[in-house]
Short mmCIF file of C-alpha atoms and ligand atoms in Angstrom, two decimals:
data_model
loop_
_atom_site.label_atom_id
_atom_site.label_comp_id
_atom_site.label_asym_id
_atom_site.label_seq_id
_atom_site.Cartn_x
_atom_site.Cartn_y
_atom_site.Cartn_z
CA UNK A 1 16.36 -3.18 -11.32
CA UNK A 2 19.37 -1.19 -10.74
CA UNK A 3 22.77 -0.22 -12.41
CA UNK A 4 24.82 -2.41 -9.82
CA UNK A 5 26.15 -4.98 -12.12
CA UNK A 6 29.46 -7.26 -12.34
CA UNK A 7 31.39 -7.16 -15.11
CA UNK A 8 34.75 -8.96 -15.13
CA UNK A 9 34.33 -10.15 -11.71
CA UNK A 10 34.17 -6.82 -10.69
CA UNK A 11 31.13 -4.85 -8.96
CA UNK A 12 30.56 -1.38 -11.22
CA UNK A 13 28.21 0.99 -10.86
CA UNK A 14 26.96 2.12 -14.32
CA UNK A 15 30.31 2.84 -16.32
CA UNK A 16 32.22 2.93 -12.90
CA UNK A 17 34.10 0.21 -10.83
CA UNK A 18 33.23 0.28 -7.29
CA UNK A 19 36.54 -1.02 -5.79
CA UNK A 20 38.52 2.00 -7.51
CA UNK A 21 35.70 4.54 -5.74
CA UNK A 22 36.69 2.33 -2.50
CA UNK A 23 40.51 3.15 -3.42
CA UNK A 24 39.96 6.93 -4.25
CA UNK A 25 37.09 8.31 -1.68
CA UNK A 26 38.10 5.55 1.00
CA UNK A 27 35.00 4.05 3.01
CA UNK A 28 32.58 3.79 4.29
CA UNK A 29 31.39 5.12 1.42
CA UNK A 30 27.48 5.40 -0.24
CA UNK A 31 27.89 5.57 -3.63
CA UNK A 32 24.65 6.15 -5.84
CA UNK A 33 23.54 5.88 -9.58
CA UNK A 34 22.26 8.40 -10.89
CA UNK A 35 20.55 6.52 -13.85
CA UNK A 36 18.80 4.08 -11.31
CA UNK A 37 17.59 6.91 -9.28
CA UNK A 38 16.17 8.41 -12.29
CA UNK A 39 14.76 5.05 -13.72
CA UNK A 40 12.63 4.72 -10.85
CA UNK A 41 11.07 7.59 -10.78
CA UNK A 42 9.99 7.19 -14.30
CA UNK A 43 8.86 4.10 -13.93
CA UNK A 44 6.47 5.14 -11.36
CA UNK A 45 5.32 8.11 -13.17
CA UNK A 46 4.62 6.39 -16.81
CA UNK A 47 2.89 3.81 -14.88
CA UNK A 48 0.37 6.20 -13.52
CA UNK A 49 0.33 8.20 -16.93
CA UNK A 50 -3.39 8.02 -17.17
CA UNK A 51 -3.84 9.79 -14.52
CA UNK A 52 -0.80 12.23 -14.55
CA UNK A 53 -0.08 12.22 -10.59
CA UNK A 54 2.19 14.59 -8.95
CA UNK A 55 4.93 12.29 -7.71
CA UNK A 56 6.37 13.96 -4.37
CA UNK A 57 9.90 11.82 -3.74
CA UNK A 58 10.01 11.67 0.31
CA UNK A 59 12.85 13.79 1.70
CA UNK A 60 14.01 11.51 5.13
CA UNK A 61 14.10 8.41 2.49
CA UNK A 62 17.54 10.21 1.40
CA UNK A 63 17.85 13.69 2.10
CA UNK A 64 20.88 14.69 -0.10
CA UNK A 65 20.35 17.90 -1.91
CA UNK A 66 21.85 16.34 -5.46
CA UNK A 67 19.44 13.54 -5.03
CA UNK A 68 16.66 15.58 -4.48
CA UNK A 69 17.91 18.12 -7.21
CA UNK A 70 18.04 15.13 -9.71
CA UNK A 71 14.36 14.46 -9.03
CA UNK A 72 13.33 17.91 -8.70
CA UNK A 73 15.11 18.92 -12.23
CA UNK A 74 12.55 15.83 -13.82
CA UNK A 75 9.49 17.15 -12.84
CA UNK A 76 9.36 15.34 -9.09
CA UNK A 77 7.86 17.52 -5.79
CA UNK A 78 8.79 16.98 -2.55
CA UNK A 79 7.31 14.81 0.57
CA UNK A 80 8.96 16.79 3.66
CA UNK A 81 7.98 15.71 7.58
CA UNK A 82 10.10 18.87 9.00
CA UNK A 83 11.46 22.63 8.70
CA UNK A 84 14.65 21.10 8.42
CA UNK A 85 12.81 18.99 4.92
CA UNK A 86 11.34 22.26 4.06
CA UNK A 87 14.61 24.10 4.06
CA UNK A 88 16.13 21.37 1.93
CA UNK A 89 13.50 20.56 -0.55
CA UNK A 90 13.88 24.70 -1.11
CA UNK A 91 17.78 24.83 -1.65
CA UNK A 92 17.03 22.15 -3.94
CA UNK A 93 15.53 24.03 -6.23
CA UNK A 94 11.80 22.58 -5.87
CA UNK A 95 8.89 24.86 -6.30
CA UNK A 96 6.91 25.30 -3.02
CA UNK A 97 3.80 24.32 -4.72
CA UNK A 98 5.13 20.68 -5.36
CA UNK A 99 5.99 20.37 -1.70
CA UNK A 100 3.50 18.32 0.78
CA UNK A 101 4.01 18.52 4.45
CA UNK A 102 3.15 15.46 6.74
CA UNK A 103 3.95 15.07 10.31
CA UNK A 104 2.01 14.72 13.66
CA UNK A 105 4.25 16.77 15.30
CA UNK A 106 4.57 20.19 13.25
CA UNK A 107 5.91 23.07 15.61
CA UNK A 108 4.31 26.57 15.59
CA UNK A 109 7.94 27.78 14.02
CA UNK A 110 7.71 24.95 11.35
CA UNK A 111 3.65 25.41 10.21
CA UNK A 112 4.50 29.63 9.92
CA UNK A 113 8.09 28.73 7.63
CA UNK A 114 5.85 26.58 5.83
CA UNK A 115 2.88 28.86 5.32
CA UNK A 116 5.30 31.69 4.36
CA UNK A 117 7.18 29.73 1.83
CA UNK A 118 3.58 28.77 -0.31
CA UNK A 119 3.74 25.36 0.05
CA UNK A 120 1.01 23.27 -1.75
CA UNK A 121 -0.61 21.90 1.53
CA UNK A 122 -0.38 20.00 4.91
CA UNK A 123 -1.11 16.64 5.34
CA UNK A 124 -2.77 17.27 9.29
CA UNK A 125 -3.07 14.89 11.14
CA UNK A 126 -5.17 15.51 14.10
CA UNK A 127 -7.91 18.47 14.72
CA UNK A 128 -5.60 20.04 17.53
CA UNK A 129 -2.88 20.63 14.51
CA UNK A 130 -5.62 21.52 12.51
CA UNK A 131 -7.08 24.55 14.64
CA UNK A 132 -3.46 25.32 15.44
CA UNK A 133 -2.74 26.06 11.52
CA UNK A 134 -5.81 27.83 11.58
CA UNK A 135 -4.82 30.21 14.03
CA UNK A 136 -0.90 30.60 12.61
CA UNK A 137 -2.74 31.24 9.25
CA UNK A 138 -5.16 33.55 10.31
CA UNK A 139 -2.17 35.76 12.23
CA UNK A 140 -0.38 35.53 8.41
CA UNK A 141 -3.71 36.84 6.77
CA UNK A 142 -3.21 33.95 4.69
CA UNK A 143 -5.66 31.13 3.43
CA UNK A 144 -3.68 27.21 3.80
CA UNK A 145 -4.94 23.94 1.99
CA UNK A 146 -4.62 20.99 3.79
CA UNK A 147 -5.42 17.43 3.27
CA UNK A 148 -6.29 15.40 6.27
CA UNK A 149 -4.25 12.14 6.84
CA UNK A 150 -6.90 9.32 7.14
CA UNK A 151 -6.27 6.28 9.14
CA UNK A 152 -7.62 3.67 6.83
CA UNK A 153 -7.32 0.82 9.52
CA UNK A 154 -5.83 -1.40 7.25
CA UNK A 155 -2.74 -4.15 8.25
CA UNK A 156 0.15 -3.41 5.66
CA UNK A 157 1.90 -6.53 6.15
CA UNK A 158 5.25 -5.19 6.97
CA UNK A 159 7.69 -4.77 9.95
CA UNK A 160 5.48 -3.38 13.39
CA UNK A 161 7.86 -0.29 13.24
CA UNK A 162 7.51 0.84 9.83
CA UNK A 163 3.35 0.21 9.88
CA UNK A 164 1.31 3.84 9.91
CA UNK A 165 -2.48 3.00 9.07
CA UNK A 166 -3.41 0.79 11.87
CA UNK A 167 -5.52 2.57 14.43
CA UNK A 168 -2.81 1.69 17.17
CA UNK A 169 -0.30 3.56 15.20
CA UNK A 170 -0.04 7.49 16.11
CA UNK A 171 -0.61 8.73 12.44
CA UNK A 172 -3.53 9.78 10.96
CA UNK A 173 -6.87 10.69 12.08
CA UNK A 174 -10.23 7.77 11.76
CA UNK A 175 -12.61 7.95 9.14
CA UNK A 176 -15.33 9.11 12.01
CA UNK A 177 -13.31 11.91 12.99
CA UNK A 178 -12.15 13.10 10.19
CA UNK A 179 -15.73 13.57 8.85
CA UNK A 180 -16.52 15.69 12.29
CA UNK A 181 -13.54 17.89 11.43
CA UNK A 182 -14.57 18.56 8.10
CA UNK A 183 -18.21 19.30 8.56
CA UNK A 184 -16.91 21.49 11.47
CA UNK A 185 -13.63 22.95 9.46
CA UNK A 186 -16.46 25.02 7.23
CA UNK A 187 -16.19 26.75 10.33
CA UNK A 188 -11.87 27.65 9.90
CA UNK A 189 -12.06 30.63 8.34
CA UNK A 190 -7.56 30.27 6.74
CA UNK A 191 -8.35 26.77 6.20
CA UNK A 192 -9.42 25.07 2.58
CA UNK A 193 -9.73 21.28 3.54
CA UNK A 194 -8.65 20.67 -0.01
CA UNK A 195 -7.91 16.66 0.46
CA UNK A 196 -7.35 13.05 1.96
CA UNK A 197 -3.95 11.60 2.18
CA UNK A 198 -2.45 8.38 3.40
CA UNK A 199 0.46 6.59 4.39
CA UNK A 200 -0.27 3.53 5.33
CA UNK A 201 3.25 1.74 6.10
CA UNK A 202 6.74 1.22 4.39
CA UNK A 203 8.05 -1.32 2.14
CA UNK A 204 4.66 -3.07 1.17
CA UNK A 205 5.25 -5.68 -1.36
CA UNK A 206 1.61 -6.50 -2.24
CA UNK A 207 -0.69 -4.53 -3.75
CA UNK A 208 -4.06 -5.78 -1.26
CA UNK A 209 -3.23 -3.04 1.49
CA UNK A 210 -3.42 -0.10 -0.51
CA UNK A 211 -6.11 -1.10 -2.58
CA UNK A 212 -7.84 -1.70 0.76
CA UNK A 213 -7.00 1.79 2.24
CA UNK A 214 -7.53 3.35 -1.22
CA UNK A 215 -10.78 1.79 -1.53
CA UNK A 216 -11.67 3.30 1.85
CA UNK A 217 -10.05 6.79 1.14
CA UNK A 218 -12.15 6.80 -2.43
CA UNK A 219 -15.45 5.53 -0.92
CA UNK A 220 -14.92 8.29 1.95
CA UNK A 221 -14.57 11.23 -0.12
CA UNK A 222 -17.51 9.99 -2.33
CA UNK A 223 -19.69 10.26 1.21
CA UNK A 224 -17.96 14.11 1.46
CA UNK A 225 -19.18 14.76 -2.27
CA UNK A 226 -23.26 14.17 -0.76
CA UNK A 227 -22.46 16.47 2.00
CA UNK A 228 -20.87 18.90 -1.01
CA UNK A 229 -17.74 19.04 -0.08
CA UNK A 230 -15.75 18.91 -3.31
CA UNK A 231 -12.10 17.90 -2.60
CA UNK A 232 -9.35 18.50 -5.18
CA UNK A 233 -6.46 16.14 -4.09
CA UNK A 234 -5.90 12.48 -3.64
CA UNK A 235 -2.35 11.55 -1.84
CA UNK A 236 -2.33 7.98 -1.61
CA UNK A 237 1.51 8.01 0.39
CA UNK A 238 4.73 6.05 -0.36
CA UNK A 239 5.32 2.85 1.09
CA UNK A 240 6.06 0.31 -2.04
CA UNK A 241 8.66 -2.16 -1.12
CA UNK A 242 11.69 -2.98 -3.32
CA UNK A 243 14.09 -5.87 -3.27
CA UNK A 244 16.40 -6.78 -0.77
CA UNK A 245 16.30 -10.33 -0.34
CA UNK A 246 14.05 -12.56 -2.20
CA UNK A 247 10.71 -9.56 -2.05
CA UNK A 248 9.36 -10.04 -5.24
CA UNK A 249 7.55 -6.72 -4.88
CA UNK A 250 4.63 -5.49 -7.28
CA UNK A 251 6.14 -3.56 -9.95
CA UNK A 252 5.12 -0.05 -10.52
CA UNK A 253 2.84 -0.96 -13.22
CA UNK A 254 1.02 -3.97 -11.62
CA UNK A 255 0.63 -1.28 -8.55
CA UNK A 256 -1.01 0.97 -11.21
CA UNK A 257 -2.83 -1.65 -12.87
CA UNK A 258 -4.91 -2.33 -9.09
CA UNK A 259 -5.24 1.22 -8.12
CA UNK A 260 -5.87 3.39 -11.54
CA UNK A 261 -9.38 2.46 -11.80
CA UNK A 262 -10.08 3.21 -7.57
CA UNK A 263 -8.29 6.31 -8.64
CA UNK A 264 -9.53 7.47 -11.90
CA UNK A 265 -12.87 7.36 -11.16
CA UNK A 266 -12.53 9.68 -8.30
CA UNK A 267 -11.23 12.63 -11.06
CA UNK A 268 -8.93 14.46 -8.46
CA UNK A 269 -5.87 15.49 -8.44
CA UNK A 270 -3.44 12.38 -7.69
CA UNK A 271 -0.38 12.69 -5.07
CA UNK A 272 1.85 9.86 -4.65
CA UNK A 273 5.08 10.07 -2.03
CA UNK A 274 7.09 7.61 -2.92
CA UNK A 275 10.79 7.06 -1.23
CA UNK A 276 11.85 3.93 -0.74
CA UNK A 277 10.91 2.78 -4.36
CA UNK A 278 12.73 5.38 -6.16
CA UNK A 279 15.97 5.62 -3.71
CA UNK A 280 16.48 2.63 -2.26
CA UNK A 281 18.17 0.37 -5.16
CA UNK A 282 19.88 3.34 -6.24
CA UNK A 283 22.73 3.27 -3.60
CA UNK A 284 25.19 0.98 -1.90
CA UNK A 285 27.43 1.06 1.60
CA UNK A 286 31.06 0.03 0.02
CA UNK A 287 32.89 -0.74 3.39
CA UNK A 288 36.16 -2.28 4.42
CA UNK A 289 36.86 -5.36 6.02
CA UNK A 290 39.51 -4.82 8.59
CA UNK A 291 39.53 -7.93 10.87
CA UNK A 292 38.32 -11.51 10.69
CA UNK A 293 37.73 -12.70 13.77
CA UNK A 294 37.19 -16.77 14.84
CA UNK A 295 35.50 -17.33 18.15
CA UNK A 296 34.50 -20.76 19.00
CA UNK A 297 31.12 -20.36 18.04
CA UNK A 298 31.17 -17.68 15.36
CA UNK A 299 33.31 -16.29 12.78
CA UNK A 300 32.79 -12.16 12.40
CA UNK A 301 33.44 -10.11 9.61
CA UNK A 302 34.64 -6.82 11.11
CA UNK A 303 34.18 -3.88 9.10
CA UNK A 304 34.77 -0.06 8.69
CA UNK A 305 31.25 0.84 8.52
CA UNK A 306 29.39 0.44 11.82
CA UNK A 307 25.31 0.98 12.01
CA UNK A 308 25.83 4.52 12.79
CA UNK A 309 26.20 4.61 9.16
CA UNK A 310 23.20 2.10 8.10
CA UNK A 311 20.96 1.13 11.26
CA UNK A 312 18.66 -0.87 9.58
CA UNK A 313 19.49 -4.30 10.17
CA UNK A 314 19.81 -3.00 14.15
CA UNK A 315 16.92 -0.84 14.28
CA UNK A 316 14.22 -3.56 12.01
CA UNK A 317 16.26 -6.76 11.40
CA UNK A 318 16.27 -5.52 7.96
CA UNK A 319 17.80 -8.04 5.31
CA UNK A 320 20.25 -5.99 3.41
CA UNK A 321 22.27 -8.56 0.27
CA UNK A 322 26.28 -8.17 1.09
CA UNK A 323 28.53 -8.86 -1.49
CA UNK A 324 32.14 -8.56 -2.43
CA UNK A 325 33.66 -5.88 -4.57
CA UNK A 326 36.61 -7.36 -5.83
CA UNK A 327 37.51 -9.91 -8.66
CA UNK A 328 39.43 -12.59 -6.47
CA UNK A 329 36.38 -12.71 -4.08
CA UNK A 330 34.14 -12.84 -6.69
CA UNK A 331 35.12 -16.19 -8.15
CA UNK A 332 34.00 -18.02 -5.32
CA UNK A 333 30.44 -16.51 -5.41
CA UNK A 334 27.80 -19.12 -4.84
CA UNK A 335 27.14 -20.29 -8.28
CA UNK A 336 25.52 -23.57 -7.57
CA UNK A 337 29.52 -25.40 -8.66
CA UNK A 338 31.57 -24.11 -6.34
CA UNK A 339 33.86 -25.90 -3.28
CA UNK A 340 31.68 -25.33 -0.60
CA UNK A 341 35.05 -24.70 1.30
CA UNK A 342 34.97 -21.22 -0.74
CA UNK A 343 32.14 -20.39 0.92
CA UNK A 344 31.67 -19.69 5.09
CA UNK A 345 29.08 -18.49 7.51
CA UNK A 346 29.42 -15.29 9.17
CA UNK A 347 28.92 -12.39 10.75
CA UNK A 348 29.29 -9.60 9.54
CA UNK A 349 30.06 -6.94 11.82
CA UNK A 350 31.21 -2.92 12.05
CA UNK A 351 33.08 -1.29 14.95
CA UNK A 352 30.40 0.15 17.42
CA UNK A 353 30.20 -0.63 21.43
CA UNK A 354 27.02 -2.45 20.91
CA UNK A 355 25.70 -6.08 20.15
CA UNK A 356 23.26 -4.37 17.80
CA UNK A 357 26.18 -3.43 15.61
CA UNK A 358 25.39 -5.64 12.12
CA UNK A 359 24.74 -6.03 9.09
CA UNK A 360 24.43 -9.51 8.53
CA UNK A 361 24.37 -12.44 11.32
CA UNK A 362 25.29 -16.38 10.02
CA UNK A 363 25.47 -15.14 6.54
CA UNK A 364 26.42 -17.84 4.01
CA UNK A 365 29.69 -15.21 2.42
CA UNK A 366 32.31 -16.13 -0.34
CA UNK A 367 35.44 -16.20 1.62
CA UNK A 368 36.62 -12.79 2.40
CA UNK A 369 40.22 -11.74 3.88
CA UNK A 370 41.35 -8.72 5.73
CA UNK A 371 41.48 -5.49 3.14
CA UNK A 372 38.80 -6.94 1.05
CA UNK A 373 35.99 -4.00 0.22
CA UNK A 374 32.42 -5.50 0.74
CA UNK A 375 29.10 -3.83 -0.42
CA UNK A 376 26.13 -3.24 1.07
CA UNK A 377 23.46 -3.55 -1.43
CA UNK A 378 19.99 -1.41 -1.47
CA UNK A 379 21.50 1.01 0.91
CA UNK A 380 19.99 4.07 -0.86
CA UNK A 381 17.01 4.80 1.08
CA UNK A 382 16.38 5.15 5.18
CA UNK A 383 20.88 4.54 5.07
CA UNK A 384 22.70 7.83 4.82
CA UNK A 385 19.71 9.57 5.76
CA UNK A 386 19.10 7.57 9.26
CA UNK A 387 23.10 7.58 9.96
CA UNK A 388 24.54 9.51 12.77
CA UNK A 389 27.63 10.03 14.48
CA UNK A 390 27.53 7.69 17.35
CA UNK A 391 31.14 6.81 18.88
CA UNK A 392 32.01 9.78 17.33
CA UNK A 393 32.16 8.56 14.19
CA UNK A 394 32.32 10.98 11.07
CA UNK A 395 29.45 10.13 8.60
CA UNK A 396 30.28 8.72 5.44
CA UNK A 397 30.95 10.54 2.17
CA UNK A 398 28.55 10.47 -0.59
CA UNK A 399 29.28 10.17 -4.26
CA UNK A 400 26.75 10.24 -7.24
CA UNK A 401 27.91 8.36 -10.69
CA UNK A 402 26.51 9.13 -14.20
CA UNK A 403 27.58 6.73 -16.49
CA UNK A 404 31.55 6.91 -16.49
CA UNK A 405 31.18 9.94 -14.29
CA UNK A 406 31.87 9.99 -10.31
CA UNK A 407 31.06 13.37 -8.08
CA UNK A 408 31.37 13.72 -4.48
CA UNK A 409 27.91 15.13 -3.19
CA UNK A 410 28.71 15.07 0.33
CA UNK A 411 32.31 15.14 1.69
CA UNK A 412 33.56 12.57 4.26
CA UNK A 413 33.00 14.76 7.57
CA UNK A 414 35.82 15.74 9.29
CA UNK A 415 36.66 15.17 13.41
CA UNK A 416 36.29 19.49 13.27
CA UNK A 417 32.79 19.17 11.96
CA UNK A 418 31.61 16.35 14.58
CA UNK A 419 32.35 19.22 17.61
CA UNK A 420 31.66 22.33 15.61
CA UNK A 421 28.64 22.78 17.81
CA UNK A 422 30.13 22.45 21.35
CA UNK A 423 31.69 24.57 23.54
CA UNK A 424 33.31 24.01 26.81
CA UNK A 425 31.88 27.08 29.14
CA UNK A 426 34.69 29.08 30.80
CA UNK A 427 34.32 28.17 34.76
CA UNK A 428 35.57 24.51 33.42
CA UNK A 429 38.54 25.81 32.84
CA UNK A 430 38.95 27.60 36.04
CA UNK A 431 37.91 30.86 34.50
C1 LIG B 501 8.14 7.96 5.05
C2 LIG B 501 6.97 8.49 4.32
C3 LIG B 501 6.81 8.26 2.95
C4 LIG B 501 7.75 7.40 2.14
O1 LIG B 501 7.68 6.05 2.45
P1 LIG B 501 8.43 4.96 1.55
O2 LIG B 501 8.10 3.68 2.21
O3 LIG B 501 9.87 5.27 1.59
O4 LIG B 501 7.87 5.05 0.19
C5 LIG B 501 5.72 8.82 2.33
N1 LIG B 501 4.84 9.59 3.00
C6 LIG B 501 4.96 9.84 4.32
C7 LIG B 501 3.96 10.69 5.00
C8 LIG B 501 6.02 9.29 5.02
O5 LIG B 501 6.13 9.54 6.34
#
């Protein structure tokens, strides 16, 4: 669900019509709703009332600092994977002790900022990491929690690049070793092994995986209870998949209705790290069209936004709907009556030197012209966030709507701030 509807043959978001944010901000432009973003998280947190979870939003889903604010400000923590997170999910306002830190590859500076800051624990993922925050701890004279990212082994049914809990995959440690590591971690004298996370892949749309891996993850930490070791924290990861195409994704509650019972008989302390789920819906890519282009064996689309600022139909094939934002488009919608001449397959395409530069190939689209704003739908999570500046291309602006509200939370950068951090050394110029 999301707060992306037509009214008048018009695309709004909440009390807001899209093609007059086109007209005002110019595009490419992400434009979010606040009431969706908020909706989500909700719904994710009174499914999993019974066992009152701390729900940590994940930070490189959409790294904003008003997004994370608005999640912060309703009770959410904070899933971070760098210093760069960690500095974020601070200026946002979140307390230290709702922040989790996963990554395999956590740098000496990043573990200390992170120890120094308070931050509930790290999710470690290998024993190297783990004797290496023992040893940054112990120079801080202070004592760290951690949680030790299992490898459940488990096939999430999703794209190969977005799986994590398949042995193959670099995260997480095995079952085997992980129980060597804790017997021996009684040993790290800074270290509390304090609990078992996992991650097991991204945009899941059936429940089976995670009740598989959460299965495992409960089972395991009933086998550390014998040996007494008494954890206090469950994070079972992010991961659920949302709509983009035809998913029909388990809703929050039918995910809580499979994993409440693995999880309240366990009686810890439940971490979830949702990102996808809560941000994804929530935002949209308004871009322009500028050119249509025939060939004689494709028509293309060509449009303002390129996937410097949205790389995920490039970088996983990913589906992402496309739809017009304006009224005289918008009559020739497939509605099941329409000419079929209204109607036309294409391509459509943004500006970058690269084949790989799409966000739709042979798309069935109403016809558009030249001038005509287009959006791209479910654009709120892994879009902004994932953009860069390739071609040297200033990334988009950003702009947040509550109800008949619009504000600009990150400007349109400018050609100064793509060079800001270069400098030509003297002897080029002859000095
Ligand atoms: C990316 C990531 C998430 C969020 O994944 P979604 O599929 O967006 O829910 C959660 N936890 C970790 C450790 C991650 O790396």
């Amino acid at each position: 669900m999301h707060d992306f509807k037509y009214k008048n043959n018009n695309l709004y978001c909440e009390k807001v019509r899209v093609w007059d944010l086109a007209e005002k901000f110019g595009t490419p432009l992400y434009v979010y709703s606040y009431q969706t973003l908020i909706s989500h998280f909700f719904k994710l947190k009174q499914a999993f009332e019974p066992v009152n979870p701390l729900i940590c939003f994940s930070v490189k889903a959409n790294f904003n600092l008003a997004i994370l604010k608005a999640l912060v400000d309703k009770g959410a923590g904070l899933d971070i994977v760098s210093g760069g997170e960690l500095f974020r999910a601070l200026k946002a306002g979140c307390s230290p002790k709702k922040i989790v830190y996963a990554s395999v590859g956590k740098t000496n500076y990043e573990i200390e900022e992170a120890i120094k800051s308070g931050i509930l624990f790290f999710n470690v993922e290998s024993f190297s990491e783990l004797e290496n925050i023992q040893h940054i701890a112990k120079r801080l004279k202070s004592r760290v929690n951690v949680a030790l990212r299992i490898n459940p082994d488990v096939e999430p049914k999703t794209h190969k690049y977005i799986t994590t809990g398949k042995l193959t995959n670099k995260f997480g440690i095995d079952f085997i070793t992980a129980k060597e590591i804790i017997l021996l971690a009684r040993v790290f004298s800074h270290i509390k092994i304090a609990g078992l996370h996992i991650h097991i892949g991204s945009q899941i749309t059936i429940p089976e995986p995670f009740v598989a891996a959460i299965s495992k993850l409960v089972r395991f930490a009933g086998e550390l209870k014998e040996e007494g070791i008494n954890l206090e924290y469950l994070n079972i990861g992010g991961g659920l998949g949302i709509i983009y195409d035809q998913e029909k994704p388990q809703t929050a509650r039918k995910f809580a209705d499979k994993v409440l019972p693995l999880l309240k008989k366990t009686g810890l302390k439940i971490i979830m790290e949702p990102g996808r789920f809560i941000a994804g819906n929530a935002g949209i890519l308004v871009t322009k069209v500028l050119y249509i282009k025939n060939t004689p064996k494709k028509k293309f689309v060509i449009v303002d936004a390129g996937m410097n600022d949205l790389i995920r139909p490039a970088l996983y094939e990913a589906y992402h709907k496309i739809v017009p934002l304006s009224s005289q488009v918008r009559k020739f919608l497939p509605t099941g009556r329409q000419e079929a001449s209204s109607q036309e397959k294409a391509d459509v395409v943004g500006p970058i030197c690269e084949s790989g530069d799409f966000f739709a190939k042979d798309r069935v689209l109403p016809k558009v012209k030249e001038g005509d704003y287009l959006a791209v739908m479910g654009a709120g999570a892994y879009g902004f966030s994932m953009s860069s500046n390739y071609n040297s291309r200033r990334r988009a602006e950003e702009v947040m709507v509550v109800k008949d509200k619009v504000v600009v939370i990150r400007r349109r950068e400018s050609y100064e701030d793509i060079v800001r951090n270069e400098t030509i050394p003297p002897f080029l110029f002859g000095l």
